[in-house]
Short mmCIF file of C-alpha atoms and ligand atoms in Angstrom, two decimals:
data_model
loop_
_atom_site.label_atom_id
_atom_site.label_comp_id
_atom_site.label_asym_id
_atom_site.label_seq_id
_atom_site.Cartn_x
_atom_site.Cartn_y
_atom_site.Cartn_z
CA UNK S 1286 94.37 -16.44 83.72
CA UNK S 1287 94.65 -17.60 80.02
CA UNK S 1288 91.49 -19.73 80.03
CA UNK S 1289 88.18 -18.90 78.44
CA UNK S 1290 85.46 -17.59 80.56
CA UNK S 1291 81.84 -17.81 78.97
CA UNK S 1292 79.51 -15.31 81.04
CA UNK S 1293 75.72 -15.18 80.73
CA UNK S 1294 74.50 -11.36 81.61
CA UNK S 1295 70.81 -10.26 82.40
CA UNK S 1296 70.34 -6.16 82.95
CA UNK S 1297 67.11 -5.45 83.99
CA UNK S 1298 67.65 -2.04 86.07
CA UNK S 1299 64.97 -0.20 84.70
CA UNK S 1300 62.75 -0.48 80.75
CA UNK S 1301 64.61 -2.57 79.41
CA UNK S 1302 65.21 -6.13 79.64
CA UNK S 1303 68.76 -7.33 78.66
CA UNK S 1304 70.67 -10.13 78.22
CA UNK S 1305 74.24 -10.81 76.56
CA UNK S 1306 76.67 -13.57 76.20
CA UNK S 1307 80.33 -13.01 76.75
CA UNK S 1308 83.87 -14.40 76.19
CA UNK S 1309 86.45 -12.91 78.47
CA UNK S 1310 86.00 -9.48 76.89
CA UNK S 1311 84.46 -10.30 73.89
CA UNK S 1312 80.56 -10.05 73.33
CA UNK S 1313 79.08 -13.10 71.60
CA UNK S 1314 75.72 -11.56 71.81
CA UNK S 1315 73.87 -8.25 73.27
CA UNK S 1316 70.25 -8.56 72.79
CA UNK S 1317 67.72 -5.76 74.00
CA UNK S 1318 63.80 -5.70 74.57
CA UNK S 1319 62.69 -2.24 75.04
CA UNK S 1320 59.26 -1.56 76.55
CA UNK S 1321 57.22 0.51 74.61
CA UNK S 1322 54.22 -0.05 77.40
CA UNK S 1323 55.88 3.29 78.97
CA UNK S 1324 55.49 5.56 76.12
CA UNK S 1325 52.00 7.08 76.85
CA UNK S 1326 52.56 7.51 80.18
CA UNK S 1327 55.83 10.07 78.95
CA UNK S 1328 57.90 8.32 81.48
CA UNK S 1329 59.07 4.77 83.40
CA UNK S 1330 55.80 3.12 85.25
CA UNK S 1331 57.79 0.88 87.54
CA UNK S 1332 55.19 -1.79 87.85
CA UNK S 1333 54.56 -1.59 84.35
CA UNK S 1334 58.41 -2.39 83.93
CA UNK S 1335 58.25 -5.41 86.37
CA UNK S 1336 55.84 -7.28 84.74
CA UNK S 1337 57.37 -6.85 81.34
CA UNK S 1338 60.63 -7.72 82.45
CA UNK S 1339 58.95 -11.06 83.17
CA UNK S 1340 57.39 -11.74 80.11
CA UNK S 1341 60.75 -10.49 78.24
CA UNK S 1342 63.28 -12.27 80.78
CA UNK S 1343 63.38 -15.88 78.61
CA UNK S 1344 62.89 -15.19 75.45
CA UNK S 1345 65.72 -12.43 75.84
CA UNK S 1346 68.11 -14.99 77.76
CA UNK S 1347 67.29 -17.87 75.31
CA UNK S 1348 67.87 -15.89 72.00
CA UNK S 1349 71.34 -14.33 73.31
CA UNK S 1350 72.57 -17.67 74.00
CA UNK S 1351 71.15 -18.94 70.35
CA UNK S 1352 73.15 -15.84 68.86
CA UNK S 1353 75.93 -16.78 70.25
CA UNK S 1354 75.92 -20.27 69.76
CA UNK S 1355 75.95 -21.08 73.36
CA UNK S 1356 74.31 -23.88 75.34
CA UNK S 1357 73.16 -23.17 79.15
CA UNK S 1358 76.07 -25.88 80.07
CA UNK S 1359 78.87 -24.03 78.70
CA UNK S 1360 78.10 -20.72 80.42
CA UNK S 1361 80.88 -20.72 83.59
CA UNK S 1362 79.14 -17.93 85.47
CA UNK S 1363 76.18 -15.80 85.69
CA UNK S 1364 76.17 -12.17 85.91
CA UNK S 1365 73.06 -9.48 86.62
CA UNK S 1366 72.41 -5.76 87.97
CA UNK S 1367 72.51 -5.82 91.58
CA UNK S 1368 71.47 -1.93 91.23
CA UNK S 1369 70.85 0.80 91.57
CA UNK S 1370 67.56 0.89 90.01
CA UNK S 1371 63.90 0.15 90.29
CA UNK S 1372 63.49 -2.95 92.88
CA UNK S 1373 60.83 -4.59 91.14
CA UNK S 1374 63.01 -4.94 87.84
CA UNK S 1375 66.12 -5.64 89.83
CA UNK S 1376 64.25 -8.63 91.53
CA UNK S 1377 63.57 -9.90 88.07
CA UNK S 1378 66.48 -10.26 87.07
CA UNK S 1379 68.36 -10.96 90.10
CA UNK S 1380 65.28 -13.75 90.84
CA UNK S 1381 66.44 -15.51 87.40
CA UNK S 1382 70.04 -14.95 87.22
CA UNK S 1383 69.90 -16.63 90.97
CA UNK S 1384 67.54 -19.69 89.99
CA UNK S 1385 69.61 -20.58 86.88
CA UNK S 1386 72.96 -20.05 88.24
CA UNK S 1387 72.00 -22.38 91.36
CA UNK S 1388 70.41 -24.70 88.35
CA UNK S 1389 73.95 -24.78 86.54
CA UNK S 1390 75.96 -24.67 89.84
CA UNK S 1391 78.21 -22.16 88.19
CA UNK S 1392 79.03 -18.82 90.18
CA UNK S 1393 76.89 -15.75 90.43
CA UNK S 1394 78.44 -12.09 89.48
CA UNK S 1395 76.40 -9.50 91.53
CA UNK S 1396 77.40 -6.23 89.20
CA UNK S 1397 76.78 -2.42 90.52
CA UNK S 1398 75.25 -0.60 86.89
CA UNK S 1399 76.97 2.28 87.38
CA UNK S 1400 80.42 0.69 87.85
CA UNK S 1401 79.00 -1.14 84.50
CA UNK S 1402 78.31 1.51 82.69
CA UNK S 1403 82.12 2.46 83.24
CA UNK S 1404 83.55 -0.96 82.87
CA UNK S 1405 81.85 -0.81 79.24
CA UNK S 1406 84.97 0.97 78.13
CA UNK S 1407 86.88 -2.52 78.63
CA UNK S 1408 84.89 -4.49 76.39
CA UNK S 1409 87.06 -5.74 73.34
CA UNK S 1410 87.09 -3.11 70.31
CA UNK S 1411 88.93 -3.11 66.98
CA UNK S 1412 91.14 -0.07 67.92
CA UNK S 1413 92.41 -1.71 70.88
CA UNK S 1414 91.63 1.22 72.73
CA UNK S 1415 91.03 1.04 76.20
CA UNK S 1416 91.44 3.65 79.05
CA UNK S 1417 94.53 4.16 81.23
CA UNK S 1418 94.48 4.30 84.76
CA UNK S 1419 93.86 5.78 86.41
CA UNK S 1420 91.26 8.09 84.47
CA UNK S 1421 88.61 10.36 84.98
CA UNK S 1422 84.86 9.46 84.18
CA UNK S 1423 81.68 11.38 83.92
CA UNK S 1424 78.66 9.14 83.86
CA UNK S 1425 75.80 10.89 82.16
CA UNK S 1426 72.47 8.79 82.49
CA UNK S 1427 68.52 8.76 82.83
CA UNK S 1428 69.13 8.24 86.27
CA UNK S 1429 72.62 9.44 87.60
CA UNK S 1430 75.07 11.90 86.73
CA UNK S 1431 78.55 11.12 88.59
CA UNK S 1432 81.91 12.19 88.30
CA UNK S 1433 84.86 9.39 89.11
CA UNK S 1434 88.29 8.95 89.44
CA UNK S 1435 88.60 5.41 88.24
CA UNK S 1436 91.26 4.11 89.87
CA UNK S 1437 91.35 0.32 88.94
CA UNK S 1438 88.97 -2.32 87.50
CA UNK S 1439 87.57 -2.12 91.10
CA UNK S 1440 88.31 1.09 92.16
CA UNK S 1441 86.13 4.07 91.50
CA UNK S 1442 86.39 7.20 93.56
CA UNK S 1443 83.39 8.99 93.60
CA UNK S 1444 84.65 12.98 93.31
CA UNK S 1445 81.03 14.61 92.39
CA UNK S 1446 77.55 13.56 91.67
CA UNK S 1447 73.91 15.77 91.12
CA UNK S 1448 72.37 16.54 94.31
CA UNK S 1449 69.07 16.79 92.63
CA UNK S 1450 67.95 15.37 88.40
CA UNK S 1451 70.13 13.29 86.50
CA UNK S 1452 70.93 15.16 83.09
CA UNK S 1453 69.30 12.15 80.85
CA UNK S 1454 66.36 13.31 83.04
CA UNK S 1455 66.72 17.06 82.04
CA UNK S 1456 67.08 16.21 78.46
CA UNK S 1457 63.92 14.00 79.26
CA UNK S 1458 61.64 16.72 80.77
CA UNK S 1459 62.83 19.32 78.31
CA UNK S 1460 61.19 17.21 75.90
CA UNK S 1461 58.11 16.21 77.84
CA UNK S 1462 57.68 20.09 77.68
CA UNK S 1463 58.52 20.56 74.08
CA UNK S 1464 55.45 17.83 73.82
CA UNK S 1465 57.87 15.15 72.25
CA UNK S 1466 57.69 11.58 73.45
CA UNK S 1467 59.63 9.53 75.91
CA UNK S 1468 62.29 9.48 75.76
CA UNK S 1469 62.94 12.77 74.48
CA UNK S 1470 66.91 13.13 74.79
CA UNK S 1471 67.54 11.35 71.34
CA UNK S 1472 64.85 13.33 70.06
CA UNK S 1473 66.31 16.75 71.18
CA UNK S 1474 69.76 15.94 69.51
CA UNK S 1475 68.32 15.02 66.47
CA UNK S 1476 66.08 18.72 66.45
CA UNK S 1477 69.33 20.52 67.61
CA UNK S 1478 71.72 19.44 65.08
CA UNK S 1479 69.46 22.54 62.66
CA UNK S 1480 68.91 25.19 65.34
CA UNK S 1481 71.43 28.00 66.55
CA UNK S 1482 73.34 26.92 70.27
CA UNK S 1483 72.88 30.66 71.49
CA UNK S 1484 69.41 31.10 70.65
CA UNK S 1485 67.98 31.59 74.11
CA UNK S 1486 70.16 31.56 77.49
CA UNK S 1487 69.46 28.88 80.32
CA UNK S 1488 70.72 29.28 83.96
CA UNK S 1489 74.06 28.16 85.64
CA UNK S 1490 73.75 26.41 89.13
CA UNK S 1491 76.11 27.35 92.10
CA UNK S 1492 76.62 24.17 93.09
CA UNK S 1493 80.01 22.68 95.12
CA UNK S 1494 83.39 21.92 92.99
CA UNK S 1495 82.54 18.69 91.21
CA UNK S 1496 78.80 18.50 91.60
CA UNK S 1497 75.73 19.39 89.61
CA UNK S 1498 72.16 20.26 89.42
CA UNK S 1499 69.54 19.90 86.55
CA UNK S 1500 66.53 21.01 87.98
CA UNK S 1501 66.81 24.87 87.54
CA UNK S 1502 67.34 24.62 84.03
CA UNK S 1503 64.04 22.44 83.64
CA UNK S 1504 62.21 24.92 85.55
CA UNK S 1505 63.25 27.74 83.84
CA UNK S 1506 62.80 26.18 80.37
CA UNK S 1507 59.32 25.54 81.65
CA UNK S 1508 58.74 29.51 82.84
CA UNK S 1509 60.26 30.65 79.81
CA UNK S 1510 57.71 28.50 77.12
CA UNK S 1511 54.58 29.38 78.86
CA UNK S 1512 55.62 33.02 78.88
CA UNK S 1513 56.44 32.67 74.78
CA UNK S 1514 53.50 30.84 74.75
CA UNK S 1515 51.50 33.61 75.71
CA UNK S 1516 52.08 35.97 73.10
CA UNK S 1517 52.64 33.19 70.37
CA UNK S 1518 50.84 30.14 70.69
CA UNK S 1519 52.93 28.58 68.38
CA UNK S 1520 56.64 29.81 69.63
CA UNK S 1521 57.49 26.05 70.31
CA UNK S 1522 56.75 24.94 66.89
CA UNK S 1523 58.11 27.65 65.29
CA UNK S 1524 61.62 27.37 67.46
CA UNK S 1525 62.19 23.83 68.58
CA UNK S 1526 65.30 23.72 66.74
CA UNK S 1527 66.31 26.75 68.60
CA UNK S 1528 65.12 25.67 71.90
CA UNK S 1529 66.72 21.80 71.98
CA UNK S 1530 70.15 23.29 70.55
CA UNK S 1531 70.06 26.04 73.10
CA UNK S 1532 69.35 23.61 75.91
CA UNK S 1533 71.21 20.89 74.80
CA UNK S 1534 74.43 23.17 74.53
CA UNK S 1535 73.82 24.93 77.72
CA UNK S 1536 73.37 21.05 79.25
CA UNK S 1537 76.68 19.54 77.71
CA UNK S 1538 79.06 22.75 78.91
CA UNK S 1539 77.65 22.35 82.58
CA UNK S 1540 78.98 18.80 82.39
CA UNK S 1541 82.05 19.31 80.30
CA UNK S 1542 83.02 22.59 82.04
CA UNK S 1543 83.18 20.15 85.39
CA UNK S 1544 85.39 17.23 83.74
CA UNK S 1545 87.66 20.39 82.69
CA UNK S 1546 88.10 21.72 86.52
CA UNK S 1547 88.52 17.76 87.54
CA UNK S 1548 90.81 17.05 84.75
CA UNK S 1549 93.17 20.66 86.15
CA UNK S 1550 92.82 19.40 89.76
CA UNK S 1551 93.59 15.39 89.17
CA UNK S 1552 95.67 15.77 85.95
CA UNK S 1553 94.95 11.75 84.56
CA UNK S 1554 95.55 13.05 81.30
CA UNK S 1555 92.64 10.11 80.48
CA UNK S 1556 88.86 11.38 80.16
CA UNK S 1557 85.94 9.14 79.49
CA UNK S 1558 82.33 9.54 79.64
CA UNK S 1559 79.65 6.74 79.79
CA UNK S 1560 75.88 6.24 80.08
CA UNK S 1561 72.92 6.62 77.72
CA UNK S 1562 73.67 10.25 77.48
CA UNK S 1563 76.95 10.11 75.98
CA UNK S 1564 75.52 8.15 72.54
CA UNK S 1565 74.69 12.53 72.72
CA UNK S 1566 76.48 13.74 69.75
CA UNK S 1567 77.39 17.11 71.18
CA UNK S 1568 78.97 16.01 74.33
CA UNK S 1569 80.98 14.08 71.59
CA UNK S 1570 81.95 16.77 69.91
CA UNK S 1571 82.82 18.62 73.10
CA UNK S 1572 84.65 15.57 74.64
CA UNK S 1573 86.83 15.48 71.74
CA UNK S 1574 87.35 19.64 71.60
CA UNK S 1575 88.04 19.41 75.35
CA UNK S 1576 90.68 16.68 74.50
CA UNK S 1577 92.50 18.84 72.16
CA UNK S 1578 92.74 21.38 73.94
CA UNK S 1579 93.64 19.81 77.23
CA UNK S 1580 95.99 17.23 75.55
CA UNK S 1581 94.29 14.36 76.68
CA UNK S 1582 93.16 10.97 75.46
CA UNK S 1583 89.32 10.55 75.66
CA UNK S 1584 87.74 7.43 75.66
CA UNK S 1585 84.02 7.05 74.30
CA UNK S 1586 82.11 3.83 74.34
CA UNK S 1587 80.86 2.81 70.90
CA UNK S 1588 76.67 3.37 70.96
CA UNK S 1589 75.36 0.55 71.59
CA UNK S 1590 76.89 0.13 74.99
CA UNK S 1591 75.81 3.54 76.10
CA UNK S 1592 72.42 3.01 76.61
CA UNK S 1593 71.12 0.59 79.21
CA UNK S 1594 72.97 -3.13 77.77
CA UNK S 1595 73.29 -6.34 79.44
CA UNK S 1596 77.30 -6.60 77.87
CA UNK S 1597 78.37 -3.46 80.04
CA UNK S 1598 77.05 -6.26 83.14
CA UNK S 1599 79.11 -9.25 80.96
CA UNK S 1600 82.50 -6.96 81.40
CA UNK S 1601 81.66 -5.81 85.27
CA UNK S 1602 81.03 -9.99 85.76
CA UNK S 1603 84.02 -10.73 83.68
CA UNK S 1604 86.22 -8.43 85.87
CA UNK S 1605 84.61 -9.64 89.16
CA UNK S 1606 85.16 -13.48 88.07
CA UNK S 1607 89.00 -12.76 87.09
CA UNK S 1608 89.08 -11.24 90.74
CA UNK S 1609 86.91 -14.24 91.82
CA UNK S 1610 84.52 -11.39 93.38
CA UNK S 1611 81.61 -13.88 93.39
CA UNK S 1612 78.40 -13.11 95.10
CA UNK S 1613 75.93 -15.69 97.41
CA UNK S 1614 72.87 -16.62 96.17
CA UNK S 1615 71.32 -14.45 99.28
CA UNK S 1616 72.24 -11.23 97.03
CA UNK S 1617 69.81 -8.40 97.62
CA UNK S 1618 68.80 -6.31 94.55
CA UNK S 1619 69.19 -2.63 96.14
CA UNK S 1620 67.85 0.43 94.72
CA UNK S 1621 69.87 2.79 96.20
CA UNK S 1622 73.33 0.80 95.28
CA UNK S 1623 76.64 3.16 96.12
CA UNK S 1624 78.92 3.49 93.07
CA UNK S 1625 81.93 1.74 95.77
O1 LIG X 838 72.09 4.88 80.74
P1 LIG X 838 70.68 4.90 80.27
O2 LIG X 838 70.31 4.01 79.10
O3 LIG X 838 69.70 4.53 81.40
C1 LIG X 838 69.91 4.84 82.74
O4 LIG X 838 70.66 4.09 83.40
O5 LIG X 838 69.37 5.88 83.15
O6 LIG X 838 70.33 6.41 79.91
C2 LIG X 838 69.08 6.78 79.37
C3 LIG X 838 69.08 8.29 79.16
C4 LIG X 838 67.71 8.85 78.83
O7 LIG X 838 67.49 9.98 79.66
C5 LIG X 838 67.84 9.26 77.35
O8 LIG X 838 67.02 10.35 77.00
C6 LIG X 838 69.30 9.64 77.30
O9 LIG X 838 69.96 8.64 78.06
N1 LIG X 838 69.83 9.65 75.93
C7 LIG X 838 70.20 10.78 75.29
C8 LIG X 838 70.62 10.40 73.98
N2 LIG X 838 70.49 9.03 73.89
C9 LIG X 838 70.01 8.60 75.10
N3 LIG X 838 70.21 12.06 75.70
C10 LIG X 838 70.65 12.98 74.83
N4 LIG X 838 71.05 12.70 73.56
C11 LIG X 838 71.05 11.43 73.11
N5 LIG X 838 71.46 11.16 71.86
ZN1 LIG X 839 72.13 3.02 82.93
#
């Protein structure tokens, strides 16, 4: 297929509202409205996020297309989150991406976000560097942490996944305990990058081959600051450098230890990673030391289509259109979407 495909794409999974124009695999536009309503509450107030979404939805939509010097009748198809995610922001955006794509009578593009977030390696960069297949992926999000053998476009094999927080989550309610704001992950790179990795020690899960599990390490960063806190009121204060580098290091080597035993078992000589929590800069740095020493490509997506983007949904759309994947306007937004 030689011709040009222009693709309108609305994200809307969870705080923030996002919309992006495409071409084939070229963003025109990527625009993002963040909702700061959520920051006193330390955390995502889903009905909070619903509304906003609504109030964001148009003014989002209408100032990608003017970036990208698009009008509504040259978009060919429409593309949003299906899920998973919060079903009161999915039903935002899947409400409007429905109503205008039935307006336009151009095709609909249900997307899955985490097959998105993967698929946001395809998007068109300078380098011309895109993965092989098939390669090996770890997700790393607020809300999922997944390991998968990407087969094809539209073929992801699900080999491991957290059977309880995501690790965007841990990073989150480290931070929530260090008292910084939401969301604290950025906040505990930028504090690490001047404290010492092997200040304090956190706890390694037993958990099966491929999988993970956050939640021992929040709990025990929790135990350990209220016992510190005991004898020194001010032991966070006086160590948060020390405490996010320690956790944050102890955080990255349970994931990158786990792409290491895929990466012996499935030998794809092609790593990636993907979601909000790889803009982290030391599972960067560990990617690429893992790389080396593996003698493996790696594949990182540039930052701004780590975090939550409405382009990651263009490419997923853009992939489902050249497969003519198109959805029915009867869609349902589901929270609890499968990765395949
Ligand atoms: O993919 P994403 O934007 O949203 C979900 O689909 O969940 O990921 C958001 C997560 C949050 O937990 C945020 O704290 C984390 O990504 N994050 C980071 C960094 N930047 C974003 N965590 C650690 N270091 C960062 N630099
Ligand atoms: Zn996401």
């Amino acid at each position: 297929m030689n011709e040009t495909i222009t693709i309108l794409a609305i994200e809307s999974s969870c705080d923030d509202t996002s919309a992006s124009v495409l071409q084939n695999n070229r963003v025109l536009s990527n625009l993002i409205a963040t909702q700061d309503v959520h920051k006193k509450f330390g955390g995502v107030v889903p009905e909070l996020a619903s509304r906003a979404h609504q109030a964001h939805i148009w003014p989002v939509v209408s100032e990608a297309l003017k970036q990208a010097q698009i009008t509504l009748p040259q978009i060919d198809a429409v593309a949003f989150t299906q899920g998973p995610g919060l079903l009161g922001s999915l039903l935002v955006g899947a409400s409007f991406a429905k109503g205008l794509a039935w307006s336009l009578n151009k095709p609909l593009l249900a997307v899955n976000h985490m097959q998105a977030h993967i698929l946001a390696h395809f998007i068109e960069n300078k380098q011309n560097h895109y993965p092989e297949f098939p390669f090996l992926c770890l997700t790393v999000s607020g809300g999922h942490t997944q390991l998968v053998l990407v087969h094809a476009p539209h073929h992801f094999e699900l080999i491991g996944q957290t059977i309880d927080d995501a690790i965007g989550e841990a990073f989150d309610k480290t931070a929530k305990l260090l008292g910084l704001p939401y969301p604290g992950g950025p906040l505990i790179d930028k504090y690490a990058q001047a404290g010492n990795p092997n200040a304090f020690q956190w706890p390694t899960p037993n958990v099966g081959e491929f999988d993970f599990s956050f939640s021992g390490v929040k709990t025990s960063v929790l135990y350990f600051l209220q016992k510190q806190i005991k004898t020194n009121p001010k032991f966070i204060e006086e160590n948060l450098n020390d405490i996010c580098a320690s956790v944050q290091h102890h955080l990255v080597n349970l994931v990158i230890d786990k792409l290491q035993f895929a990466e012996k078992k499935y030998k794809t000589h092609n790593l990636a990673i993907a979601g909000g929590v790889s803009a982290n800069s030391q599972i960067r740095k560990a990617l690429n030391q893992l790389a080396e020493k593996m003698n493996t490509k790696i594949y990182i997506p540039p930052f701004e289509y780590c975090t939550d983007n409405a382009a990651m949904i263009g490419i997923a759309g853009y992939l489902l259109y050249k497969n003519k994947q198109f959805s029915s306007l009867s869609a349902k937004p589901t929270a609890r979407l499968q990765l395949s």
